[in-house]
Coordinates of C-alpha atoms (C1' of nucleotides) in Angstrom, one line a residue:
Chain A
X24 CA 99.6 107.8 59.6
X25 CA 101.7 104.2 60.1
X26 CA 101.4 103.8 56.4
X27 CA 103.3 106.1 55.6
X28 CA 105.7 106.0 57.5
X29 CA 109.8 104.8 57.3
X30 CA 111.2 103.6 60.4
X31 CA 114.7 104.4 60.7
X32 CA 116.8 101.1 60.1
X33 CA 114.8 100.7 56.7
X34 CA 115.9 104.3 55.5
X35 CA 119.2 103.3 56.5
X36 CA 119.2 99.3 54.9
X37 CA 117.6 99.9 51.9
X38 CA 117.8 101.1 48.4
X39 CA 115.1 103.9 49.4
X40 CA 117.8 106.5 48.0
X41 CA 116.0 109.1 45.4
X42 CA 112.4 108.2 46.8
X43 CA 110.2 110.9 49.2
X44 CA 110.2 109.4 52.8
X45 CA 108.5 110.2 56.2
X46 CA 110.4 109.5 59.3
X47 CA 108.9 110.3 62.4
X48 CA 111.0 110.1 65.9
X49 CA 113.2 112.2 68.5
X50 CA 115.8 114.5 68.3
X51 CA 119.3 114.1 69.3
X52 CA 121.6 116.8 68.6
X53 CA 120.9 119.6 66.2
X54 CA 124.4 121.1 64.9
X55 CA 123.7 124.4 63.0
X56 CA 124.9 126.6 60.1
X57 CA 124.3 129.4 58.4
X58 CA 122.7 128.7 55.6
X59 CA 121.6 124.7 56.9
X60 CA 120.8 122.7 59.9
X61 CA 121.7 118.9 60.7
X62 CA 119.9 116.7 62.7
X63 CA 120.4 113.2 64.0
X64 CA 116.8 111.9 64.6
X65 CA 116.3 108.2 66.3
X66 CA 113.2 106.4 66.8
X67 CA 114.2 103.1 68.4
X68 CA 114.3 100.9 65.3
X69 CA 118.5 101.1 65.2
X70 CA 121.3 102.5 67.5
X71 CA 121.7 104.4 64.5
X72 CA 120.6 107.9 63.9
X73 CA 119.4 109.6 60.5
X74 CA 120.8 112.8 59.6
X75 CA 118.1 114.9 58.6
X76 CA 119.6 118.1 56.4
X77 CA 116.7 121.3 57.4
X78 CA 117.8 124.0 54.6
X79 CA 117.1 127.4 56.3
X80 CA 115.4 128.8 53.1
X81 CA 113.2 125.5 53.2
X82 CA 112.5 124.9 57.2
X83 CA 111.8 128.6 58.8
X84 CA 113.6 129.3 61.6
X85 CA 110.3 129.5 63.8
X86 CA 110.6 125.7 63.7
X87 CA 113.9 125.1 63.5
X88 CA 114.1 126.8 66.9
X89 CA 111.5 124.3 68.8
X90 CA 113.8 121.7 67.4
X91 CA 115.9 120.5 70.6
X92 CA 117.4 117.3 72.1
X93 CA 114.6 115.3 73.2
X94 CA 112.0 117.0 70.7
X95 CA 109.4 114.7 68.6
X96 CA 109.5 115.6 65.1
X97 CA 107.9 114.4 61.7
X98 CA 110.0 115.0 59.0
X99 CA 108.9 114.6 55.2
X100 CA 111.9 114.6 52.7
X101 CA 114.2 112.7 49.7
X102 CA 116.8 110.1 51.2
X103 CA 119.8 111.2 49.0
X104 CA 123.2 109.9 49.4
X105 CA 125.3 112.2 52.1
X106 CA 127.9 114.4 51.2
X107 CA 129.4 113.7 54.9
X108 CA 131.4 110.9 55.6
X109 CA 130.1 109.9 58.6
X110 CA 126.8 108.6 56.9
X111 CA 125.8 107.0 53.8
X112 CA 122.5 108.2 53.3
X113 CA 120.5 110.9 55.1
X114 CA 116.7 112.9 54.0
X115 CA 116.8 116.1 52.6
X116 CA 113.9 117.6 54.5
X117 CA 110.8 119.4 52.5
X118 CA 108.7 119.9 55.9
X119 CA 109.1 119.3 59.6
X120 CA 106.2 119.2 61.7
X121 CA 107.0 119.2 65.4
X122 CA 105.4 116.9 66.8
X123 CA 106.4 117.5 70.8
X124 CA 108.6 119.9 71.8
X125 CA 111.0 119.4 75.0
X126 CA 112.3 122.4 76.3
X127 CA 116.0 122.7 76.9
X128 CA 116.4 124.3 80.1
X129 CA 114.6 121.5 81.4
X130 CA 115.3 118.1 79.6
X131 CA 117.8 116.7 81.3
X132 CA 119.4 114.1 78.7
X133 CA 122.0 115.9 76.4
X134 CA 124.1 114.6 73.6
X135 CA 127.1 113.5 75.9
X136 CA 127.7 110.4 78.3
X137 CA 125.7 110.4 81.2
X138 CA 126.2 108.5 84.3
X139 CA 124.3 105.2 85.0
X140 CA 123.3 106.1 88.3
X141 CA 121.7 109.4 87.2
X142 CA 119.9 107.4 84.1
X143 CA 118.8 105.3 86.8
X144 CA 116.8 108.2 88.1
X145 CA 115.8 108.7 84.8
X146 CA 114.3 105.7 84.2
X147 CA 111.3 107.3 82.4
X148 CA 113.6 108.8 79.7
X149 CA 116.9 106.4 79.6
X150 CA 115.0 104.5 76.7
X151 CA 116.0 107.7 74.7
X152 CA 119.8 106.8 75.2
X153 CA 122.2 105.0 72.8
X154 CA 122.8 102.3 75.6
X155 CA 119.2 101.8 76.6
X156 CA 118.1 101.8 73.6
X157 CA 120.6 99.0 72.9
X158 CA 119.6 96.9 75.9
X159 CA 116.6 97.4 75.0
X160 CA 116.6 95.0 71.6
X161 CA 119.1 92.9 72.8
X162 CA 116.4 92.3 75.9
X163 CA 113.5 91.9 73.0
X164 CA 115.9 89.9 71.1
X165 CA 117.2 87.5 74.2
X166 CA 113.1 86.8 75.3
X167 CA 112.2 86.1 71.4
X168 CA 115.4 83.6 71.3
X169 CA 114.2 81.9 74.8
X170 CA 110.7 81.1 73.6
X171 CA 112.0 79.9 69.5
X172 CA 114.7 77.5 71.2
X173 CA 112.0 76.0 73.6
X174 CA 109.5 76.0 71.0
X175 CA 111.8 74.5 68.0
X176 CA 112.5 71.7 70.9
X177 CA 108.7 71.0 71.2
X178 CA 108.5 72.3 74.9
X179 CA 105.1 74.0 75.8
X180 CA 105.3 77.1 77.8
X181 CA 103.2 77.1 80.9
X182 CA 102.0 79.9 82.7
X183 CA 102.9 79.2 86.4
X184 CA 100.9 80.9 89.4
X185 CA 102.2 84.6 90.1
X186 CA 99.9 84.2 93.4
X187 CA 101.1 81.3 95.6
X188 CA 99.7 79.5 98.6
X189 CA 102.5 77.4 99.4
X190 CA 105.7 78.8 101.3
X191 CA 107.3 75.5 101.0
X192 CA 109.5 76.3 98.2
X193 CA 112.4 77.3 100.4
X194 CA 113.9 79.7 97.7
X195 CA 113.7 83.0 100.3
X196 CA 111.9 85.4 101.7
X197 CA 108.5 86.2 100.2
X198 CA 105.9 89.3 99.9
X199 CA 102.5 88.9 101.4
X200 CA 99.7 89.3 99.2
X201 CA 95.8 90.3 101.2
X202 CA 93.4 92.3 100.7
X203 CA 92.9 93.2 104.4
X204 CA 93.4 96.8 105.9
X205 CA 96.7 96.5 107.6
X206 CA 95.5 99.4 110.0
X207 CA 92.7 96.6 111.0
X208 CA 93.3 92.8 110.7
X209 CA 90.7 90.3 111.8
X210 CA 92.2 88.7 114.3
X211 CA 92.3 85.0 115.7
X212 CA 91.4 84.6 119.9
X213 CA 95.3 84.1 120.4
X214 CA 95.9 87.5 118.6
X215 CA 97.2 86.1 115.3
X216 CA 95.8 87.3 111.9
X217 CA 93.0 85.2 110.7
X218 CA 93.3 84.6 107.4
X219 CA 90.4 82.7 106.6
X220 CA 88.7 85.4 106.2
X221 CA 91.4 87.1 103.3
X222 CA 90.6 87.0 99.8
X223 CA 92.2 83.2 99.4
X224 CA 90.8 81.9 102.7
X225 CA 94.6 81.7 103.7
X226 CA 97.8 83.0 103.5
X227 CA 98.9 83.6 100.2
X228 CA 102.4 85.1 98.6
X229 CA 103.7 86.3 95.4
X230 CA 105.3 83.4 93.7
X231 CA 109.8 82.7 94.2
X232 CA 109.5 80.1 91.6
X233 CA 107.3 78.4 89.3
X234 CA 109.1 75.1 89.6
X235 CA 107.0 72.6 91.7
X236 CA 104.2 73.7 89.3
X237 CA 106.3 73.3 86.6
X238 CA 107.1 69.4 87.6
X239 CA 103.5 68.9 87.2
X240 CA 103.2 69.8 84.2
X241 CA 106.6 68.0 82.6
X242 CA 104.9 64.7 83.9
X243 CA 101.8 65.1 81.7
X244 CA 103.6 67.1 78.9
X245 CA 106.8 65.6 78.8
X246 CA 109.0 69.0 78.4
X247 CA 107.6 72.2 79.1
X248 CA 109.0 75.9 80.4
X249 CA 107.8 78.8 82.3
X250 CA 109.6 82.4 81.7
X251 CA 107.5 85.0 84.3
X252 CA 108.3 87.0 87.0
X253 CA 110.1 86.1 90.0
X254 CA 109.6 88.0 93.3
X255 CA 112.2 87.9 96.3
X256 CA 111.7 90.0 99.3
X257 CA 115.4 89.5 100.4
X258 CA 117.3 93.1 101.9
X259 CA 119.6 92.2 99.3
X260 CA 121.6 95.6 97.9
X261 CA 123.9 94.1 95.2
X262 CA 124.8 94.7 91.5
X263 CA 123.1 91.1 90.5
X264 CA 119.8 91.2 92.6
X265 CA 116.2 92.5 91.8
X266 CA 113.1 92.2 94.4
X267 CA 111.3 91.5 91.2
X268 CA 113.0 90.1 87.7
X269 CA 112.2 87.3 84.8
X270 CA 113.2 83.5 85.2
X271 CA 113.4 80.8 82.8
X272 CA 111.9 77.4 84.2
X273 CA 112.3 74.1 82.3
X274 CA 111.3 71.2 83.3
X275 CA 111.9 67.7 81.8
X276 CA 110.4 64.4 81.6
X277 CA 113.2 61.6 81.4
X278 CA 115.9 63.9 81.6
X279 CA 118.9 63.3 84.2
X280 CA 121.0 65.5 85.5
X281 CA 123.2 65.0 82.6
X282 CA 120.6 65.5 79.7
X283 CA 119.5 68.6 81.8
X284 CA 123.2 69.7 81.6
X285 CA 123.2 69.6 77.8
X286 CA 120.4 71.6 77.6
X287 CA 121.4 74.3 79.4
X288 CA 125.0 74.5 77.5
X289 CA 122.8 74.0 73.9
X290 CA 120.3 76.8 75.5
X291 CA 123.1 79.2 76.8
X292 CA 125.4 79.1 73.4
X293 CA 121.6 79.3 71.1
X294 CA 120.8 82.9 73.0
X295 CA 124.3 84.0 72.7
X296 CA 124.6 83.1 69.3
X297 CA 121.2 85.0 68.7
X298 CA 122.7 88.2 69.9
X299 CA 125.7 87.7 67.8
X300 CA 123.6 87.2 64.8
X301 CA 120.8 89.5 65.7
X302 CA 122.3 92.4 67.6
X303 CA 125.6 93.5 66.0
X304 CA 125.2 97.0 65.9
X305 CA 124.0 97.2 69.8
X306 CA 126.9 94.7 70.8
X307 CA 129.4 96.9 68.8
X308 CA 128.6 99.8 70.4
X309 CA 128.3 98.6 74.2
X310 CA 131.4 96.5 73.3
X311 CA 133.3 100.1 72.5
X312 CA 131.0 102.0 75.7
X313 CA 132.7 99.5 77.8
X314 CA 136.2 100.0 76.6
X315 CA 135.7 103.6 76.9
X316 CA 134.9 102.6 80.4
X317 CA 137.7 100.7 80.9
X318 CA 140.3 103.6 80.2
X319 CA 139.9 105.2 83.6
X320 CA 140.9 101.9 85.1
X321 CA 144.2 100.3 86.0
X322 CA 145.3 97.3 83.6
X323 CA 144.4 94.8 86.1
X324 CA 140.8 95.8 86.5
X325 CA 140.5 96.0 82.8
X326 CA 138.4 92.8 81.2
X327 CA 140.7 90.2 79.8
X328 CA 138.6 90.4 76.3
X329 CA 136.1 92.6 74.8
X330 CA 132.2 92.3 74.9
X331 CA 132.0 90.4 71.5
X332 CA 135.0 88.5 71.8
X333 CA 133.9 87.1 74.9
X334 CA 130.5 86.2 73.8
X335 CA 132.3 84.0 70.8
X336 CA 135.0 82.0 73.2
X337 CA 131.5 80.9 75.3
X338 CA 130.5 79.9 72.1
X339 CA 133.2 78.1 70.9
X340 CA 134.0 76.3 74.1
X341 CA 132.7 73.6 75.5
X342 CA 131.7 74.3 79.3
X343 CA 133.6 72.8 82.0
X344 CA 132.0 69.7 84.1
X345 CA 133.5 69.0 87.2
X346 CA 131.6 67.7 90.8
X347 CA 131.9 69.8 94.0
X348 CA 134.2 67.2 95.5
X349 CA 136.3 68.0 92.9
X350 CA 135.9 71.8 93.2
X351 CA 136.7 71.8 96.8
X352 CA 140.5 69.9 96.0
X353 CA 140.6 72.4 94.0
X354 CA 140.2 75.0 96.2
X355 CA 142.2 73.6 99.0
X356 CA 145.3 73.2 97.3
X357 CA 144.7 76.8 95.4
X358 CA 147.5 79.9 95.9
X359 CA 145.1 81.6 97.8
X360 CA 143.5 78.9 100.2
X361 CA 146.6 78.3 101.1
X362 CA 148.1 82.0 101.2
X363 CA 145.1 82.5 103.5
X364 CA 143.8 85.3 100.4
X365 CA 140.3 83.7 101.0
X366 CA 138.2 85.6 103.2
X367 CA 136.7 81.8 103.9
X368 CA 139.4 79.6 104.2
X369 CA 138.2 76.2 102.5
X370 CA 138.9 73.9 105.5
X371 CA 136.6 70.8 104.7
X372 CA 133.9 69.1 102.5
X373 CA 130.8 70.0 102.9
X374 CA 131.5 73.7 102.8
X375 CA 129.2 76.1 100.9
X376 CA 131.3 77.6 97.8
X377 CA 131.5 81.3 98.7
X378 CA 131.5 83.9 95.3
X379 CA 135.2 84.6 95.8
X380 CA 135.8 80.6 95.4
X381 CA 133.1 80.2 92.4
X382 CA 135.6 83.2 90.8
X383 CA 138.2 81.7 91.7
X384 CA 137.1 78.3 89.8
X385 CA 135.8 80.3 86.9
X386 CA 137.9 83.0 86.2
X387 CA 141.5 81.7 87.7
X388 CA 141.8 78.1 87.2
X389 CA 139.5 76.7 84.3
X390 CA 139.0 79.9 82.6
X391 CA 135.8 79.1 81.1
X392 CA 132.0 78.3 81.9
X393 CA 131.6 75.7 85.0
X394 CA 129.1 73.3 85.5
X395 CA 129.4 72.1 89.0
X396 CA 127.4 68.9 90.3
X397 CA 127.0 66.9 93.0
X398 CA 126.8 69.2 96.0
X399 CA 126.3 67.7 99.7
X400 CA 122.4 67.3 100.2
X401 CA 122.8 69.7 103.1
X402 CA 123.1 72.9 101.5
X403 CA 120.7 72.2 98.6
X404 CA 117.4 71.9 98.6
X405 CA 114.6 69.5 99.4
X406 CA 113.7 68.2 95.9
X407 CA 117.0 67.3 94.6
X408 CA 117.5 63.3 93.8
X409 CA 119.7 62.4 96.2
X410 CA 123.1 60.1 95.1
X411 CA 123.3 56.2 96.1
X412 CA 126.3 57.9 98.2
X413 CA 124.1 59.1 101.0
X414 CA 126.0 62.4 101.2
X415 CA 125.2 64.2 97.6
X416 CA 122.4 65.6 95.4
X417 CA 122.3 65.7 91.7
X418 CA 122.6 69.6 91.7
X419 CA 124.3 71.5 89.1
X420 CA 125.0 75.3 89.3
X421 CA 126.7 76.8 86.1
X422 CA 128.7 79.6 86.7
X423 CA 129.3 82.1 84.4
X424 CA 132.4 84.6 84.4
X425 CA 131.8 87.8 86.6
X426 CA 128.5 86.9 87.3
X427 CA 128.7 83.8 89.3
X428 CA 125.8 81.5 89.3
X429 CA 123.8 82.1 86.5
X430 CA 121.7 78.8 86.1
X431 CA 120.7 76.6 89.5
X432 CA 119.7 73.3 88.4
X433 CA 118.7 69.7 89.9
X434 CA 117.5 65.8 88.7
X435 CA 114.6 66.0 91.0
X436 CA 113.8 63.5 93.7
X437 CA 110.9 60.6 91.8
X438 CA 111.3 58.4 94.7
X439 CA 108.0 58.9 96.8
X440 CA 109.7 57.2 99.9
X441 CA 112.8 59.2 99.9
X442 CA 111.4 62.8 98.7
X443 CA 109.0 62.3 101.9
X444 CA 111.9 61.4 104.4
X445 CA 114.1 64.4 102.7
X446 CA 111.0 66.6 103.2
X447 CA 110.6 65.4 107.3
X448 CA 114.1 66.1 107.9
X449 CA 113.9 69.6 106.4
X450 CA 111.3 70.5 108.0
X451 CA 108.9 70.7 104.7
X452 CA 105.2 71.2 105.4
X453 CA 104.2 67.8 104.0
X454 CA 100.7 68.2 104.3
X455 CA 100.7 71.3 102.6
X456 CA 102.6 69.6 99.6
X457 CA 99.8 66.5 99.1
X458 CA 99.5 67.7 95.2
X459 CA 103.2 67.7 94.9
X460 CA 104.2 64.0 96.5
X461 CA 101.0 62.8 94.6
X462 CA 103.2 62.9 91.4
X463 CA 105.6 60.5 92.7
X464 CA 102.6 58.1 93.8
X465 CA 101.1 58.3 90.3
X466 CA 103.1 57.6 87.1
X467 CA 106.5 58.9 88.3
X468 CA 109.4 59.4 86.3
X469 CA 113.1 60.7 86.5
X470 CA 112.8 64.2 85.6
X471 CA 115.3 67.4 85.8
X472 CA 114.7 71.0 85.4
X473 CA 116.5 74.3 86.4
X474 CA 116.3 78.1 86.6
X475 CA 117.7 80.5 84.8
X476 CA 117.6 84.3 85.6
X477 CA 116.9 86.5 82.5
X478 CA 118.6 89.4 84.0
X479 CA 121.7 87.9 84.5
X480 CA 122.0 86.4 81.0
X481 CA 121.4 89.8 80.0
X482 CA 124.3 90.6 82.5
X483 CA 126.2 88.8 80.6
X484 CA 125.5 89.4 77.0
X485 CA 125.5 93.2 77.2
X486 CA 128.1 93.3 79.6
X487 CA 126.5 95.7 81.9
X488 CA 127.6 95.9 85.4
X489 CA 124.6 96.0 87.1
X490 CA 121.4 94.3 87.3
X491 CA 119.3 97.7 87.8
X492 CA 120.5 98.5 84.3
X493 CA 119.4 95.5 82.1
X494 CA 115.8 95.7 83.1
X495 CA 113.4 98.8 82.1
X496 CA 111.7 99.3 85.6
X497 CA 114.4 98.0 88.4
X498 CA 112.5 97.0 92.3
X499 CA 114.8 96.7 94.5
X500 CA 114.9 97.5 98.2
X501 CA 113.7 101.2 99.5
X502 CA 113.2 101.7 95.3
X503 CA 110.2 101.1 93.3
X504 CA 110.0 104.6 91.6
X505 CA 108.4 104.2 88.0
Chain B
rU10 C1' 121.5 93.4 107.0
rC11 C1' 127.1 94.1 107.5
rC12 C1' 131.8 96.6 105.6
rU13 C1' 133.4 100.7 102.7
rC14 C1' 133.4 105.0 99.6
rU15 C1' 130.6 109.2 97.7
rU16 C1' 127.1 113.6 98.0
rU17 C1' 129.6 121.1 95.6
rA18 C1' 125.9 124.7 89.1
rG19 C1' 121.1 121.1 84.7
rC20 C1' 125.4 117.0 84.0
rU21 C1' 130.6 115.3 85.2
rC22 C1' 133.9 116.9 88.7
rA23 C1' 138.1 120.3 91.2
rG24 C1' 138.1 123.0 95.8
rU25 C1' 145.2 123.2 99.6
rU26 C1' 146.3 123.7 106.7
rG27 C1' 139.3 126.0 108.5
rG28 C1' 140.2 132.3 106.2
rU29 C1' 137.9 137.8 101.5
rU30 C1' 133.0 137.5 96.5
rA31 C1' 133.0 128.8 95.8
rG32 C1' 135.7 127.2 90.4
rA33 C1' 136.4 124.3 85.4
rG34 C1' 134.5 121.5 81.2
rC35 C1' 129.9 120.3 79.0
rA36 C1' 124.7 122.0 78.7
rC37 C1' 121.7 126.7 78.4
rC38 C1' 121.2 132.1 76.4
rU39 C1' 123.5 136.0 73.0
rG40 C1' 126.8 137.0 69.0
rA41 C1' 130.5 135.4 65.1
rC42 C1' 131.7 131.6 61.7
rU43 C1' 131.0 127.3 59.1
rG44 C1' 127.8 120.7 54.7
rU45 C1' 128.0 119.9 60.3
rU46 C1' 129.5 115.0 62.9
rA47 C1' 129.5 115.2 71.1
rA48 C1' 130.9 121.3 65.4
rU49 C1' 134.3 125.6 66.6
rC50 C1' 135.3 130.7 68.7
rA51 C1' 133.9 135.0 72.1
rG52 C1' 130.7 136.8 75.9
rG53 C1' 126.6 136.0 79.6
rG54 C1' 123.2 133.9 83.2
rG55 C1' 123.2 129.9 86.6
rG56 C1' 124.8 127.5 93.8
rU57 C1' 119.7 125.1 100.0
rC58 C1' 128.1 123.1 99.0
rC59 C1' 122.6 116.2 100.8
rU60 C1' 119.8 117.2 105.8
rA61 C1' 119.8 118.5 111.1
rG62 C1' 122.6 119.7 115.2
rG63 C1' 127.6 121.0 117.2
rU64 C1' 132.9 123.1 117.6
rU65 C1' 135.1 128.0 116.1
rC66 C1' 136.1 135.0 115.7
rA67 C1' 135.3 132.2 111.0
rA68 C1' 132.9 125.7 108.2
rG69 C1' 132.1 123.4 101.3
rU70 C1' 136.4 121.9 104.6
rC71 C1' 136.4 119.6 111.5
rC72 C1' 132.8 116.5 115.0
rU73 C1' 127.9 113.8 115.9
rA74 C1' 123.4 111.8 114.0
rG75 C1' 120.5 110.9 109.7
rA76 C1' 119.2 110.4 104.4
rA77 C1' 120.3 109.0 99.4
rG78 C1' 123.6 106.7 95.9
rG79 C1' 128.0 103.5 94.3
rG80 C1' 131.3 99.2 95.3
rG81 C1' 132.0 94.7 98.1
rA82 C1' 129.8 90.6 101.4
rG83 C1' 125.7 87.5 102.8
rC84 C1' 121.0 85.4 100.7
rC85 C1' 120.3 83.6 95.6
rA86 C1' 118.8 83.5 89.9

RNA sequence: UCCUCUUUAGCUCAGUUGGUUAGAGCACCUGACUGUUAAUCAGGGGGUCCUAGGUUCAAGUCCUAGAAGGGGAGCCA
């Protein structure tokens, strides 16, 4: 069967005009005539449809009628040049078989815009939309891209435990994995659940971050990177939060913070200028969905530049790097810290930076990518190599427009003495962590890493709104339909 | 979890101060016309007005509680 087939974007690339074809895929819209019948059939391969031209004296009407948005259809045929003007090239068809048919009354995708939040519900049919279909290369494209710039660096890719034992990694709340009956739990005398007798002999969870395992492996490997799944059991209901989504991990020997700031910039610009390269047609049209969006807004709410244009001034710009001292000057002599437009006034250092003041910093006054560093040690976390100030880690969070933080990033901590006093004044289970401090015993080395989450770079590149929409199969609280 | 908005036909939405038989566009069915481009034109079918209570002579409309969804916030990637 395969090998004879055409997919789509070869019938529509090539010089296969004048030669017999078969093109298998689904229906869109079937507009018909008297004496012909057109339709625009997809199958994935392109955003673009081929027309296929059913001649009524040719195709009988028995199966021209079964032919409806949403059918399966094999089509045999000449690709001729089109007499329309909407398409260079379509197949004159010499049989259709259909291959599944979809009954009209009751498929609910038709050839017109649909909602998001009804697609949503649709989840096991959006794929069959011009928009899903377009995040849907862009998201094949963008996971290809992450694995052949770490790979042309000479990272390794490590495969980091989905199934944890350790709730030290401080990065939220986590789901419980056992294989006990929660009905019946064997219990300890003092009433708590024993779980030495579960499936791990403890208490295990699914994984918020392949990072400390990644460190182990950077100081054996030199420069490796995880990309897996991510689970966080936070009530959080927001358009840039999933229960469940894809993170990209490095982690690299005898990098600083400022060598792990490069990379990210060099990493960030290499995806984007894969989609630019690799995904025209998809970016053209979710550039022009989004305009069409943008009509039935006022002016002010409109974007300041369109999808494609935005992706190239990332590209052509270098990223801004500035310390959170700096940021918080910043904020505290802004218009609206000192107009009181905050909801949280900036008062002090050693604030945390709200999202209204990271889009403040981003979108207001620098305009551009921000790479913020040197945060005060008590609102980051454990790991982070902390300054010869006493105050300050080496963090850096980059901050991307209308998505906020979209990389969160550290030099880690290689001093044994001064990881293990960070760890006792934060309360870290050190003897839980024995295999972690053992790396700064043995053969340690100044080393950086960070996170970034896949879904929000596809946020950004696709220049969808919301999270649930650039991932197939969304989990997010009270919602793991599909 | 908090704030806020929404829920009316398969979809997107209108529905006035509470008042007769709840509307439109698209989709669907029938017919006409046509190498069409979300085809066009005419006609037709299609409703648990989110759910449960309540107020009233009368509730899609007002009140209470709940559910689902959107937007914002927190947590973060």
């Amino acid at each position: 069967m395969q090998k004879e087939l055409t997919k789509i974007i070869v019938l529509l690339s090539s010089s296969k005009v004048g030669e017999k074809i078969t093109v298998n895929g689904w229906v869109r819209t079937k507009r018909e005539s008297k004496n012909v019948a057109f339709i625009a059939l997809n199958d994935g391969s392109t955003i673009k449809n081929i027309q296929i031209v059913a001649d009524k004296e040719i195709i009988s009407e028995d199966i021209l009628v079964k032919i409806n948005t949403g059918a399966a259809i094999s089509v045999k045929g000449e690709l001729v040049e089109s007499k329309g003007t909407e398409q260079s090239v379509e197949v004159i068809a010499e049989t259709i078989i259909v291959l599944g048919e979809a009954n009209p009354d009751e498929y609910p995708l038709q050839p017109k815009r649909h909602s998001l939040e009804f697609l949503r519900e649709k989840a096991h049919l959006r794929f069959r939309t011009n928009t899903f279909g377009a995040i849907t290369r862009i998201r094949h494209a963008m996971i290809f891209a992450v694995h052949k710039f770490f790979n042309d660096k000479g990272f390794y890719n490590i495969h980091t435990p989905i199934i944890t034992g350790s709730d030290a990694e401080g990065a939220g709340e986590m789901f419980h994995i056992s294989v006990f009956n929660p009905e019946n739990m064997p219990l300890n005398e003092d009433g708590s659940v024993n779980y030495a007798e579960d499936f791990f002999g403890k208490e295990t969870n699914l994984t918020v971050s392949g990072q400390l395992e990644g460190e182990l492996a950077a100081l054996a490997m030199s420069n490796v990177y995880t990309f897996g799944p991510t689970f966080r059991a936070e009530n959080s209901n927001t358009s840039r939060h999933l229960a469940e989504f894809w993170m990209i991990e490095p982690e690299m020997a005898f990098y600083d913070i400022n060598d792990n700031m490069d990379l990210a910039e060099e990493m960030l610009k290499y995806l984007v200028k894969y989609a630019l390269d690799n995904c025209a047609d998809d970016l053209q049209f979710l550039e022009k969905r989004l305009i069409d969006e943008e009509k039935s807004k006022p002016q002010n709410q409109r974007s300041e530049m369109a999808l494609i244009e935005k992706l190239n001034f990332v590209l052509e710009n270098d990223f801004v790097r500035t310390t959170y001292t700096e940021a918080i000057k910043i904020l505290k002599n802004s218009k609206p810290n000192k107009k009181k437009k905050f909801n949280f006034i900036i008062e002090e250092w050693g604030a945390d930076l709200q999202s209204e003041h990271e889009r403040y910093l981003v979108e207001k006054h620098f305009k551009k990518p921000v790479i913020l560093t040197d945060y005060p040690k008590d609102i980051k976390a454990f790991y982070m190599k902390q300054n010869d100030d006493g105050k300050t880690v080496r963090a850096m969070d980059i901050l991307f427009p209308g998505i906020g933080e979209i990389i969160g990033g550290s030099q880690r901590e290689e001093r044994y003495d001064y990881l293990l006093k960070r760890m006792r004044e934060m309360n870290i289970p050190e003897k839980e962590m024995w295999w972690y401090l053992e790396t700064r015993k043995f053969g340690t080395v100044v080393h950086s890493g960070y996170g970034l989450g896949f879904e929000r770079m596809m946020l950004f590149v696709t220049g969808m709104g919301n999270i649930r929409d650039v991932i197939p199969f969304p989990r997010t609280p009270k919602n793991a339909e599909f």
